[in-house]
mmCIF file of C-alpha atoms and ligand atoms in Angstrom:
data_model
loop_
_atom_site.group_PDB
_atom_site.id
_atom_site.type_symbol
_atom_site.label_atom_id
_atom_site.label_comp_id
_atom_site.label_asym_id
_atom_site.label_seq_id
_atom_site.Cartn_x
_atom_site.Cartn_y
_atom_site.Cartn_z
ATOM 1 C CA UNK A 1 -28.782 21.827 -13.847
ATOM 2 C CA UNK A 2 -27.646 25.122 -12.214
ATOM 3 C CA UNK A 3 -28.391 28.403 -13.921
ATOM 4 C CA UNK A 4 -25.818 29.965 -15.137
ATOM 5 C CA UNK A 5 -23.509 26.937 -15.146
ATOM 6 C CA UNK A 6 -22.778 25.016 -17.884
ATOM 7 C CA UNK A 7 -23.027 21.337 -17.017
ATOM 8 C CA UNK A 8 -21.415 18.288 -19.127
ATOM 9 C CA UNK A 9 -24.027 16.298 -18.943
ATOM 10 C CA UNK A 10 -23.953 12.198 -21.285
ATOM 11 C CA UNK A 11 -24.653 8.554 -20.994
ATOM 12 C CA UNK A 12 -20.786 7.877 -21.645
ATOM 13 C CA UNK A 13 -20.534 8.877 -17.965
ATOM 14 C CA UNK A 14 -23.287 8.448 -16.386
ATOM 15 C CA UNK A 15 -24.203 9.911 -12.825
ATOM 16 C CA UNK A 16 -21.761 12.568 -12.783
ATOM 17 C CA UNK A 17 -21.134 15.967 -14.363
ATOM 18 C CA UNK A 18 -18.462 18.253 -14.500
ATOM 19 C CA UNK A 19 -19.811 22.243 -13.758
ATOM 20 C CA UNK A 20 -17.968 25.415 -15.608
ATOM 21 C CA UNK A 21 -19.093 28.636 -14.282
ATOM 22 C CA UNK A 22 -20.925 30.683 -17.555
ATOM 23 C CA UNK A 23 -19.579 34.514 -17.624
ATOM 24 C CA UNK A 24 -21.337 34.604 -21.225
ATOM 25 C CA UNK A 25 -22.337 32.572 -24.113
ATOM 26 C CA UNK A 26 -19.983 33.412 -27.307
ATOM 27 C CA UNK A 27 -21.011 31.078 -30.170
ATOM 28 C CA UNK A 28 -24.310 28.878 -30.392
ATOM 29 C CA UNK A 29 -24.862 27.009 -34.075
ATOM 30 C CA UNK A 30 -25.539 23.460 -35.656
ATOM 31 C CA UNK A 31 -23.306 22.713 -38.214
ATOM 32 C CA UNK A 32 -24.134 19.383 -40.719
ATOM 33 C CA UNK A 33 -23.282 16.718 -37.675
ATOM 34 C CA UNK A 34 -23.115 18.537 -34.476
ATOM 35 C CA UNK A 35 -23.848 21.477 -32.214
ATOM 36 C CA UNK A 36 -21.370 24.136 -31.801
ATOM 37 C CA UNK A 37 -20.809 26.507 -28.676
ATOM 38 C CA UNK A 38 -18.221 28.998 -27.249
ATOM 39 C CA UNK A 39 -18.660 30.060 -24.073
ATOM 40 C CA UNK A 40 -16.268 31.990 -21.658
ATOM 41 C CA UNK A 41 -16.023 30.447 -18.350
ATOM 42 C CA UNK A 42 -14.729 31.844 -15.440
ATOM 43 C CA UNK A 43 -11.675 29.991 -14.255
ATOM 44 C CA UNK A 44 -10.867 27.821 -17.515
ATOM 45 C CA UNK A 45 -11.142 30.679 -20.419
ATOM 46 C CA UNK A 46 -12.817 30.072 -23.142
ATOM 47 C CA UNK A 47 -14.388 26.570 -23.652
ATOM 48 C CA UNK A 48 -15.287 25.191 -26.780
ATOM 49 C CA UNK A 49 -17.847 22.526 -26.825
ATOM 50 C CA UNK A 50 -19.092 20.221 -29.789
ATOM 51 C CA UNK A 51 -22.780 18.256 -28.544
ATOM 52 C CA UNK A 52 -22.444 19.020 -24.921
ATOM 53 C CA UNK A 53 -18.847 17.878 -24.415
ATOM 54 C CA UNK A 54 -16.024 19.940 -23.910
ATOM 55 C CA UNK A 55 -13.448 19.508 -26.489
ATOM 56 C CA UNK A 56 -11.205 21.934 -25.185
ATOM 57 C CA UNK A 57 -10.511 25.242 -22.884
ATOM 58 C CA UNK A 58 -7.747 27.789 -23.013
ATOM 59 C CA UNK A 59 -6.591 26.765 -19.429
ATOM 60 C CA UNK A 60 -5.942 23.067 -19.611
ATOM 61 C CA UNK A 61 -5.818 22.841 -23.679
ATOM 62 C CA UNK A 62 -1.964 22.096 -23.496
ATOM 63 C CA UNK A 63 -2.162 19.208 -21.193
ATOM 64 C CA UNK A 64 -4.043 16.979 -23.811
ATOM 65 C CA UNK A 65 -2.635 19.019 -27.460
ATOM 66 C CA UNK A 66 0.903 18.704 -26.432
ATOM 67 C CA UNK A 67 0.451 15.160 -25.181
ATOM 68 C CA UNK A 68 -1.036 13.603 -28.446
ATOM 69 C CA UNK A 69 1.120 15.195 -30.464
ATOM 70 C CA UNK A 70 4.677 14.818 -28.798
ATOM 71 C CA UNK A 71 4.416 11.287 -27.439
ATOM 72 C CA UNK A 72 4.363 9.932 -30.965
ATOM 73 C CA UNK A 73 6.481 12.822 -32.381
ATOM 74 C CA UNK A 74 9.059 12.136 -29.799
ATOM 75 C CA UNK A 75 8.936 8.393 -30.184
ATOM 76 C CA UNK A 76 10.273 7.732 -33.872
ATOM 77 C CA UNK A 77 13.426 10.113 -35.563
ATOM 78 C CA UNK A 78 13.044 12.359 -38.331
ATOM 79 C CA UNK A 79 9.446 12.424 -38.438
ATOM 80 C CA UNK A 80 7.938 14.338 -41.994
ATOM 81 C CA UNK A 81 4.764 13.529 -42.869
ATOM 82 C CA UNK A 82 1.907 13.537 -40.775
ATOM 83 C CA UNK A 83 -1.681 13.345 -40.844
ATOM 84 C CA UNK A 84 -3.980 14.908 -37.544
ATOM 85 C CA UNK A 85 -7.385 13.194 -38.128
ATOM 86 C CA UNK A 86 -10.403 15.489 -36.376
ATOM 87 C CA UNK A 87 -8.643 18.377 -34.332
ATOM 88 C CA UNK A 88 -10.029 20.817 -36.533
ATOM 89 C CA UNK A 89 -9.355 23.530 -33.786
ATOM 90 C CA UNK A 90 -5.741 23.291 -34.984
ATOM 91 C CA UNK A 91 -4.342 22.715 -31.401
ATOM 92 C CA UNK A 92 -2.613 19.707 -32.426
ATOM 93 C CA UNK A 93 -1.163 21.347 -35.655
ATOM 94 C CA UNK A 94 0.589 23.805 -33.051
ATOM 95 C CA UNK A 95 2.015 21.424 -31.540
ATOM 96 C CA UNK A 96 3.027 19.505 -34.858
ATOM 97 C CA UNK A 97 5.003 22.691 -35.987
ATOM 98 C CA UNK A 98 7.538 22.440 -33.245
ATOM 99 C CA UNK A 99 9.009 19.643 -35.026
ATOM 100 C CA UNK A 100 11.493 20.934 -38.110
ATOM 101 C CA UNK A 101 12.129 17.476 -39.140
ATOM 102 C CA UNK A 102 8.290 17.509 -40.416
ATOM 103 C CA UNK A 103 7.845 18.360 -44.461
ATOM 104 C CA UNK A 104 3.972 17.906 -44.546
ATOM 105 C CA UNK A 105 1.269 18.313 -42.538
ATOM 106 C CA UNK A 106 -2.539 17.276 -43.719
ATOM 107 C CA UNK A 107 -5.454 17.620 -41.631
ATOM 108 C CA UNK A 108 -8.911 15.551 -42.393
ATOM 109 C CA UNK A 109 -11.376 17.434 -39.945
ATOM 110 C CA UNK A 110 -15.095 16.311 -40.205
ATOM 111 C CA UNK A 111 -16.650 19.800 -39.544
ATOM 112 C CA UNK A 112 -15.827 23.082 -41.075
ATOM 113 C CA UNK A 113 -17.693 25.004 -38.667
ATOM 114 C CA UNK A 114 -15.069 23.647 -36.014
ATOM 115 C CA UNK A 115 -12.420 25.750 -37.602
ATOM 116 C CA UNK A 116 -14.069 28.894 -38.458
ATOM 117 C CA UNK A 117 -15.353 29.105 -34.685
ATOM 118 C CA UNK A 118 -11.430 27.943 -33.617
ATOM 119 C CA UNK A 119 -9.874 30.756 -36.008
ATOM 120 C CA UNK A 120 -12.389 33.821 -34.834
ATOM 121 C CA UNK A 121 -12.627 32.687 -30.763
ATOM 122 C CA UNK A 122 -9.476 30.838 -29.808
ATOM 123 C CA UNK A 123 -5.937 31.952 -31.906
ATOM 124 C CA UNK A 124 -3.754 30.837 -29.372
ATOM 125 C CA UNK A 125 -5.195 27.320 -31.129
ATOM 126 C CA UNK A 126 -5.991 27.778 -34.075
ATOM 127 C CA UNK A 127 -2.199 29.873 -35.138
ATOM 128 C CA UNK A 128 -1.884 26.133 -35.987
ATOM 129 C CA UNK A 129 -3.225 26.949 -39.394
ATOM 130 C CA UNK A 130 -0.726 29.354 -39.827
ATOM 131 C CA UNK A 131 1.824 27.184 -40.861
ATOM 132 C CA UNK A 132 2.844 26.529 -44.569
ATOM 133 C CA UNK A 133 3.377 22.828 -44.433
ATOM 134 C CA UNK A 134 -0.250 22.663 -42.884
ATOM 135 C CA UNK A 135 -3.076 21.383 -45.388
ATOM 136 C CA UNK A 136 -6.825 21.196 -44.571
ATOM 137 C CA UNK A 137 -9.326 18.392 -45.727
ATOM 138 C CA UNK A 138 -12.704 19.085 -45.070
ATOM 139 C CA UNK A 139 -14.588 15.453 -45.088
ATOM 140 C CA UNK A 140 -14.686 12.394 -42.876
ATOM 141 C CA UNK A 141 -11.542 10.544 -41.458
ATOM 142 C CA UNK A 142 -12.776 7.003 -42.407
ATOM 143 C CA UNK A 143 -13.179 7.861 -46.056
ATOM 144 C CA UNK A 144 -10.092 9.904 -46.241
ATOM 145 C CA UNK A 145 -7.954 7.162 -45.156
ATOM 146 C CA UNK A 146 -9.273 4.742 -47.180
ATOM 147 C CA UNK A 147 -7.723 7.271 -50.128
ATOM 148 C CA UNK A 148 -4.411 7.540 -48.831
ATOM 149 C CA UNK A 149 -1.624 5.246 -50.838
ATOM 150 C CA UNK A 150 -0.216 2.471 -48.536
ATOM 151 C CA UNK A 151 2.434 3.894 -46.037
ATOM 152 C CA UNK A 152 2.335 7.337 -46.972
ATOM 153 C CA UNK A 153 2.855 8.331 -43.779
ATOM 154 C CA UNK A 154 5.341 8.627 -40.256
ATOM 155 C CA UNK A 155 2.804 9.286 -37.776
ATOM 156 C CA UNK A 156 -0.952 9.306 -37.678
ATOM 157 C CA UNK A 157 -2.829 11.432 -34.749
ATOM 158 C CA UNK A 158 -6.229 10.627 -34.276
ATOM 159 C CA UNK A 159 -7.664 13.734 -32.084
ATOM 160 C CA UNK A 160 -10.861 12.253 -32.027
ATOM 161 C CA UNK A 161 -14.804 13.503 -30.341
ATOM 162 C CA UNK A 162 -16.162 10.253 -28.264
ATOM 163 C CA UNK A 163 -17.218 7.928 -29.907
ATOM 164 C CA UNK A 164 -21.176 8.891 -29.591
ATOM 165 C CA UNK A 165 -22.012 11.144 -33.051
ATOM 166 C CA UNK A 166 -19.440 11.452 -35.752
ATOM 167 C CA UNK A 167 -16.588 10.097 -34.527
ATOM 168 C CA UNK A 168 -17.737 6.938 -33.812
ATOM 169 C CA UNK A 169 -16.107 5.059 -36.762
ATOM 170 C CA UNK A 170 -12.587 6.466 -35.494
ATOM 171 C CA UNK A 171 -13.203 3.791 -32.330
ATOM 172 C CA UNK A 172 -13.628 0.440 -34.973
ATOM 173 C CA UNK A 173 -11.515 -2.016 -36.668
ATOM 174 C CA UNK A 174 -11.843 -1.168 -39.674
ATOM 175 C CA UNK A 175 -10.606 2.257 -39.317
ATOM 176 C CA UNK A 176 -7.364 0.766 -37.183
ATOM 177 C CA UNK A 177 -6.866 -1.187 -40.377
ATOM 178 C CA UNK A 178 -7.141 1.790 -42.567
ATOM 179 C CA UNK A 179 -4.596 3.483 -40.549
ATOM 180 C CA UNK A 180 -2.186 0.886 -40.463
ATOM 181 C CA UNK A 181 -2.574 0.786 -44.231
ATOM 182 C CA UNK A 182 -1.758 4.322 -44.447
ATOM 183 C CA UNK A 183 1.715 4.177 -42.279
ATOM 184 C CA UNK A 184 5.208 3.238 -43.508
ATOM 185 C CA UNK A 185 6.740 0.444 -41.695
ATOM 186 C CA UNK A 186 8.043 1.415 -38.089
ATOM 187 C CA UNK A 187 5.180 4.529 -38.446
ATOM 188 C CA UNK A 188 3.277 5.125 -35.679
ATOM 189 C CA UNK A 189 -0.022 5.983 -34.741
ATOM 190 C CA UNK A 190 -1.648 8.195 -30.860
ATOM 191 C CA UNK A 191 -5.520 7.595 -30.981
ATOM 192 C CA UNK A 192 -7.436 9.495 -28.030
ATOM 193 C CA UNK A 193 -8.574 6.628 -26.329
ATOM 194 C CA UNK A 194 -10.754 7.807 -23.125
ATOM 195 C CA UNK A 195 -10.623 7.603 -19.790
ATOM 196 C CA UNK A 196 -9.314 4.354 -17.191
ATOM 197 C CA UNK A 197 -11.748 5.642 -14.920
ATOM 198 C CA UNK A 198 -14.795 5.058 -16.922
ATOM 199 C CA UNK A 199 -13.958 3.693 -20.138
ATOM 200 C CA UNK A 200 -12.282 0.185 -19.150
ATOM 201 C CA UNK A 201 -14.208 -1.655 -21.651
ATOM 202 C CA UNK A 202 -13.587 0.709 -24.410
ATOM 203 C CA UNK A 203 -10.070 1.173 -23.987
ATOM 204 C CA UNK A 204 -9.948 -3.368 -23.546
ATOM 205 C CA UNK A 205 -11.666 -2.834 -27.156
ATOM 206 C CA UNK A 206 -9.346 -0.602 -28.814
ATOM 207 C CA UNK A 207 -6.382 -2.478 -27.023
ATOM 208 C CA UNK A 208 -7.211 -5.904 -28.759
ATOM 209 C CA UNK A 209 -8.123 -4.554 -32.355
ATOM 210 C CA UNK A 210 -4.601 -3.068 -31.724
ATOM 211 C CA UNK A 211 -2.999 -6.019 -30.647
ATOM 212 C CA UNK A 212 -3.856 -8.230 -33.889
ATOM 213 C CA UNK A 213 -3.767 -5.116 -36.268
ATOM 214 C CA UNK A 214 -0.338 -3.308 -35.374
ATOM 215 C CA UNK A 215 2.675 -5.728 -34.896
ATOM 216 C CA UNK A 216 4.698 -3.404 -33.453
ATOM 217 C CA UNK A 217 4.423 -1.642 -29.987
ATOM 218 C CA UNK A 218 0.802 -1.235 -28.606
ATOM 219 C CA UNK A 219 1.138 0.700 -25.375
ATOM 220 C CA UNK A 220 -1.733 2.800 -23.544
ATOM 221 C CA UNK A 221 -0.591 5.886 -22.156
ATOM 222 C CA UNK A 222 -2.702 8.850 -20.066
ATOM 223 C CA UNK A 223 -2.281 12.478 -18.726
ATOM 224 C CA UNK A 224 -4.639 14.572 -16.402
ATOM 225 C CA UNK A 225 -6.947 17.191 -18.101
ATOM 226 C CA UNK A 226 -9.027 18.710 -15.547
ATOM 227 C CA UNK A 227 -12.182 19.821 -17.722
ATOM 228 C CA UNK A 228 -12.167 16.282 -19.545
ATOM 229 C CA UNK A 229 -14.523 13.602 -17.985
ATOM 230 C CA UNK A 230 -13.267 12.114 -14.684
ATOM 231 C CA UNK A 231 -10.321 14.656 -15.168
ATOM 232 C CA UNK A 232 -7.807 12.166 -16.734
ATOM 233 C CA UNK A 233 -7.881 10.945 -20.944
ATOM 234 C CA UNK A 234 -5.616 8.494 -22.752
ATOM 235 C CA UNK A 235 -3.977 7.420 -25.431
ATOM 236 C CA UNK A 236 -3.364 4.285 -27.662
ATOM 237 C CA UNK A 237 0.317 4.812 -29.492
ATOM 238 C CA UNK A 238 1.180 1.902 -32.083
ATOM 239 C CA UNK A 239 3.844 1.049 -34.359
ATOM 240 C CA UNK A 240 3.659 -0.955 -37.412
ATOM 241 C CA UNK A 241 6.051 -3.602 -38.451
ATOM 242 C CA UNK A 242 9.821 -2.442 -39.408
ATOM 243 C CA UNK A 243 11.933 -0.746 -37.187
ATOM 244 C CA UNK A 244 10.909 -0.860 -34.024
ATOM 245 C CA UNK A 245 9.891 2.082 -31.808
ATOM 246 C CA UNK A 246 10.284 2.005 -27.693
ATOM 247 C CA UNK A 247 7.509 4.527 -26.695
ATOM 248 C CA UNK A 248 8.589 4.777 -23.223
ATOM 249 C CA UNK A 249 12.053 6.155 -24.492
ATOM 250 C CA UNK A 250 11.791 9.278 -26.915
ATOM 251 C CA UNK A 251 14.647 9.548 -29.441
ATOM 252 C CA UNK A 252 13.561 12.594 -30.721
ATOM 253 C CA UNK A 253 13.333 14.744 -27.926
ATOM 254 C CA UNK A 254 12.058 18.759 -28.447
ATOM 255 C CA UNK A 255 15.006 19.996 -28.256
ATOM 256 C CA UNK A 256 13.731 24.155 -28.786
ATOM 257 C CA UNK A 257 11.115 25.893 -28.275
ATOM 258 C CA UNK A 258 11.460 28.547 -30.510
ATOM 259 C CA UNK A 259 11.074 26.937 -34.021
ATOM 260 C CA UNK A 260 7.081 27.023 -34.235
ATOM 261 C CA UNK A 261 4.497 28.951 -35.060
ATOM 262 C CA UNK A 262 3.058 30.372 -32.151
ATOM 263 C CA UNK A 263 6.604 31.297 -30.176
ATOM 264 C CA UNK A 264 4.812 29.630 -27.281
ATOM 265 C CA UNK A 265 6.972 27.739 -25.364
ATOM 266 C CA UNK A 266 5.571 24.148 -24.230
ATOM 267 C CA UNK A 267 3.723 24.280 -20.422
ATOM 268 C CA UNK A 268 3.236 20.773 -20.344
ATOM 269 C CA UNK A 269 5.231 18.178 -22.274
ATOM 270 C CA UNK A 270 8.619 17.348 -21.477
ATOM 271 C CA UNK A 271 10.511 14.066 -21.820
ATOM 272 C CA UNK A 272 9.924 12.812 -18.160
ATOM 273 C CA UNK A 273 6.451 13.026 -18.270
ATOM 274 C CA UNK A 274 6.352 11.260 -21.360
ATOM 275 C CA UNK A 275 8.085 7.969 -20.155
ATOM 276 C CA UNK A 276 5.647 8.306 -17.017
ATOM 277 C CA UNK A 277 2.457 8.816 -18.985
ATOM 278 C CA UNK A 278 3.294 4.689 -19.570
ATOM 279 C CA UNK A 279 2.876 3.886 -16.330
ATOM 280 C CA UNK A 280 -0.591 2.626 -15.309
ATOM 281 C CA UNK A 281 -2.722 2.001 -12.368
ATOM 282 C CA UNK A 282 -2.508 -1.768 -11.430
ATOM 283 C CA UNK A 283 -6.652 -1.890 -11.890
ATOM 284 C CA UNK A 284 -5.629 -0.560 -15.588
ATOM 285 C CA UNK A 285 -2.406 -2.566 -16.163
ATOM 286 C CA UNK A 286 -3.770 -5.724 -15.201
ATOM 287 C CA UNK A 287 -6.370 -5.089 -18.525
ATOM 288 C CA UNK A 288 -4.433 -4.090 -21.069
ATOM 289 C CA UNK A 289 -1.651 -6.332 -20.396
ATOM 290 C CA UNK A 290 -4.592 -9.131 -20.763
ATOM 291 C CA UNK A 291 -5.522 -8.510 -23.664
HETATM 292 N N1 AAT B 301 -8.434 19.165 -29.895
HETATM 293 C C1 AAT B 301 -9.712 19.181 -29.286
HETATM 294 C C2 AAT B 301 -10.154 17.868 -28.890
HETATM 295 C C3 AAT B 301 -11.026 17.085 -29.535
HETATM 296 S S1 AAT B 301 -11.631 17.627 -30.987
HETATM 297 C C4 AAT B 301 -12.296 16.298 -31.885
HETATM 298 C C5 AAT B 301 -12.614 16.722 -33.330
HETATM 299 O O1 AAT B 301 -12.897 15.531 -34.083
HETATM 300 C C6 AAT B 301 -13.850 17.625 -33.514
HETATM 301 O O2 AAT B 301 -13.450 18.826 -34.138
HETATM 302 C C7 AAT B 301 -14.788 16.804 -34.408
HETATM 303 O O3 AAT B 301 -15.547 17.584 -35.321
HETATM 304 C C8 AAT B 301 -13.794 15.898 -35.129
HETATM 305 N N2 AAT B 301 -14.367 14.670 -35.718
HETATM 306 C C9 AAT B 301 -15.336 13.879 -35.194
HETATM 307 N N3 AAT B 301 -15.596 12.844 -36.006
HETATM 308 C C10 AAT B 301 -14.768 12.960 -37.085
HETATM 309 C C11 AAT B 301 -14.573 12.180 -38.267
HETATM 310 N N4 AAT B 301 -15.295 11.083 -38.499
HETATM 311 N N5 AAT B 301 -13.631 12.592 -39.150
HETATM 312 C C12 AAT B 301 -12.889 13.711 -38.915
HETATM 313 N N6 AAT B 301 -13.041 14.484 -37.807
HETATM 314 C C13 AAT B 301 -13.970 14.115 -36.897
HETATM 315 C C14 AAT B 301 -11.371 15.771 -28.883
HETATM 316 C C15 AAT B 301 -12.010 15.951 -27.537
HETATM 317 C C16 AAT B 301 -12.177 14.693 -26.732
HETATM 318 C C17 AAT B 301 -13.277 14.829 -25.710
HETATM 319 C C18 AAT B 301 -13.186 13.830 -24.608
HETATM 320 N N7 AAT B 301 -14.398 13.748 -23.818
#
């Protein structure tokens, strides 16, 4: 460890660790299932970081927020209601607003603290809140799903913590199930689903629950973020049975930039990227197409 530097430092990669330069320490506290800090760094921004992992910084934030949300936004038309599972920093509901199409948005974040620290040390993010269709559910994403009436919803984003601590439910069978449950036919779901580099055998895991649970598409895409482990994270998008969704092709493309909530226009998305964010690394393809 270097003073002064904040290292990310876990068994989930193991003999490596990405160093942020610490200008000062904004935020230290435990909340009910995690530690909580803020620090400003000095080339990324702010960084926000839940148990020793980096969950986000103002520099690279868009890369993975706009990402998550858009690739399944983009893939079915007409999208209203949607549900963000963890992302309590609001990020994702940011991103969310930019489509008018969308009547409802609920939230089911874990861990309050994660959105009072969001809304006093990073409002570029958390302006998410700030829209009216937006409603917050304190409480855990497994048991909230297992509430929601069968195919209440278009699109399901799971911005989900690893899957050491709290979120690791949001990484089992089960919980694919639940979500499946909770989509109308032809709905479709974006997981977070780690990294090619050093998550192989998770992502082969996720990939087959998919397979047998979603009889739709099941396609793994990935974009770089360069304060995430091994700089690069990924995504599993599915579709449930009914009409059928071609993730590689958007229908529903963004078409302005000026219809949500933070004015902000996007740095990262755009529809090019999102049909190349399909394409995989032969060493990646040649798993998930296995499976
Ligand atoms: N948008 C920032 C990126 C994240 S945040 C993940 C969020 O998921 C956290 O706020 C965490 O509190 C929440 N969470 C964890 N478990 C649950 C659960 N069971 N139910 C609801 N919310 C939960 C992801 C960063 C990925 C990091 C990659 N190394």
């Amino acid at each position: 460890v270097i003073p002064g530097w904040f290292s990310e430092i876990s068994p989930m990669w193991p003999g490596e660790a990405h160093s942020l330069k610490v200008e000062k320490i904004l935020f230290q506290g435990k909340s009910d299932y995690q530690n909580v800090m803020v620090f400003q760094s000095s080339t990324y921004g702010k960084v926000l970081v839940l148990d020793g992992v980096i969950q986000l910084t103002e520099r690279d934030e868009c890369a993975y927020q706009e990402m998550i949300t858009h690739l399944p936004l983009c893939s079915i038309p007409n999208p209203k209601k949607v549900l963000v599972i963890g992302g309590g920093d609001g990020g994702v509901l940011r991103e969310v607003s930019r489509h008018s199409s969308v009547e409802q948005i609920d939230i089911c974040e874990i861990d309050k603290m994660v959105v009072e620290v969001s809304k006093q040390y990073f409002p570029d993010v958390a302006i998410g809140y700030q829209d009216p269709r937006v409603k917050l559910h304190i409480g855990d994403g497994v048991a909230f799903l297992k509430a929601v009436p069968e195919g209440t919803y278009d699109a399901v984003i799971v911005d989900s913590s690893d899957p050491i601590g709290p979120a690791q439910e949001l990484f089992e069978k089960p919980f694919f199930e639940s979500v499946a449950r909770a989509l109308r036919p032809g709905g479709v779901v974006c997981t977070q689903a780690e990294s090619i580099w050093l998550h192989m055998h998770i992502i082969e895991d996720i990939v087959s629950n998919c397979r047998q649970i979603f009889k739709g598409s099941v396609n793994y895409a990935w974009t770089t973020v360069p304060t995430y482990p091994s700089g690069v994270i990924g995504f599993m998008l599915c579709s449930t049975e009914g009409p059928s969704v071609d993730f590689k092709h958007p229908v529903n493309p963004i078409d302005s930039n000026d219809n949500n909530i933070s004015k902000r226009p996007l740095k990262f998305y755009n529809s090019e990227i999102h049909t190349a964010a399909f394409c995989l690394p032969s060493f990646a393809r040649k798993v998930i197409d296995a499976k």
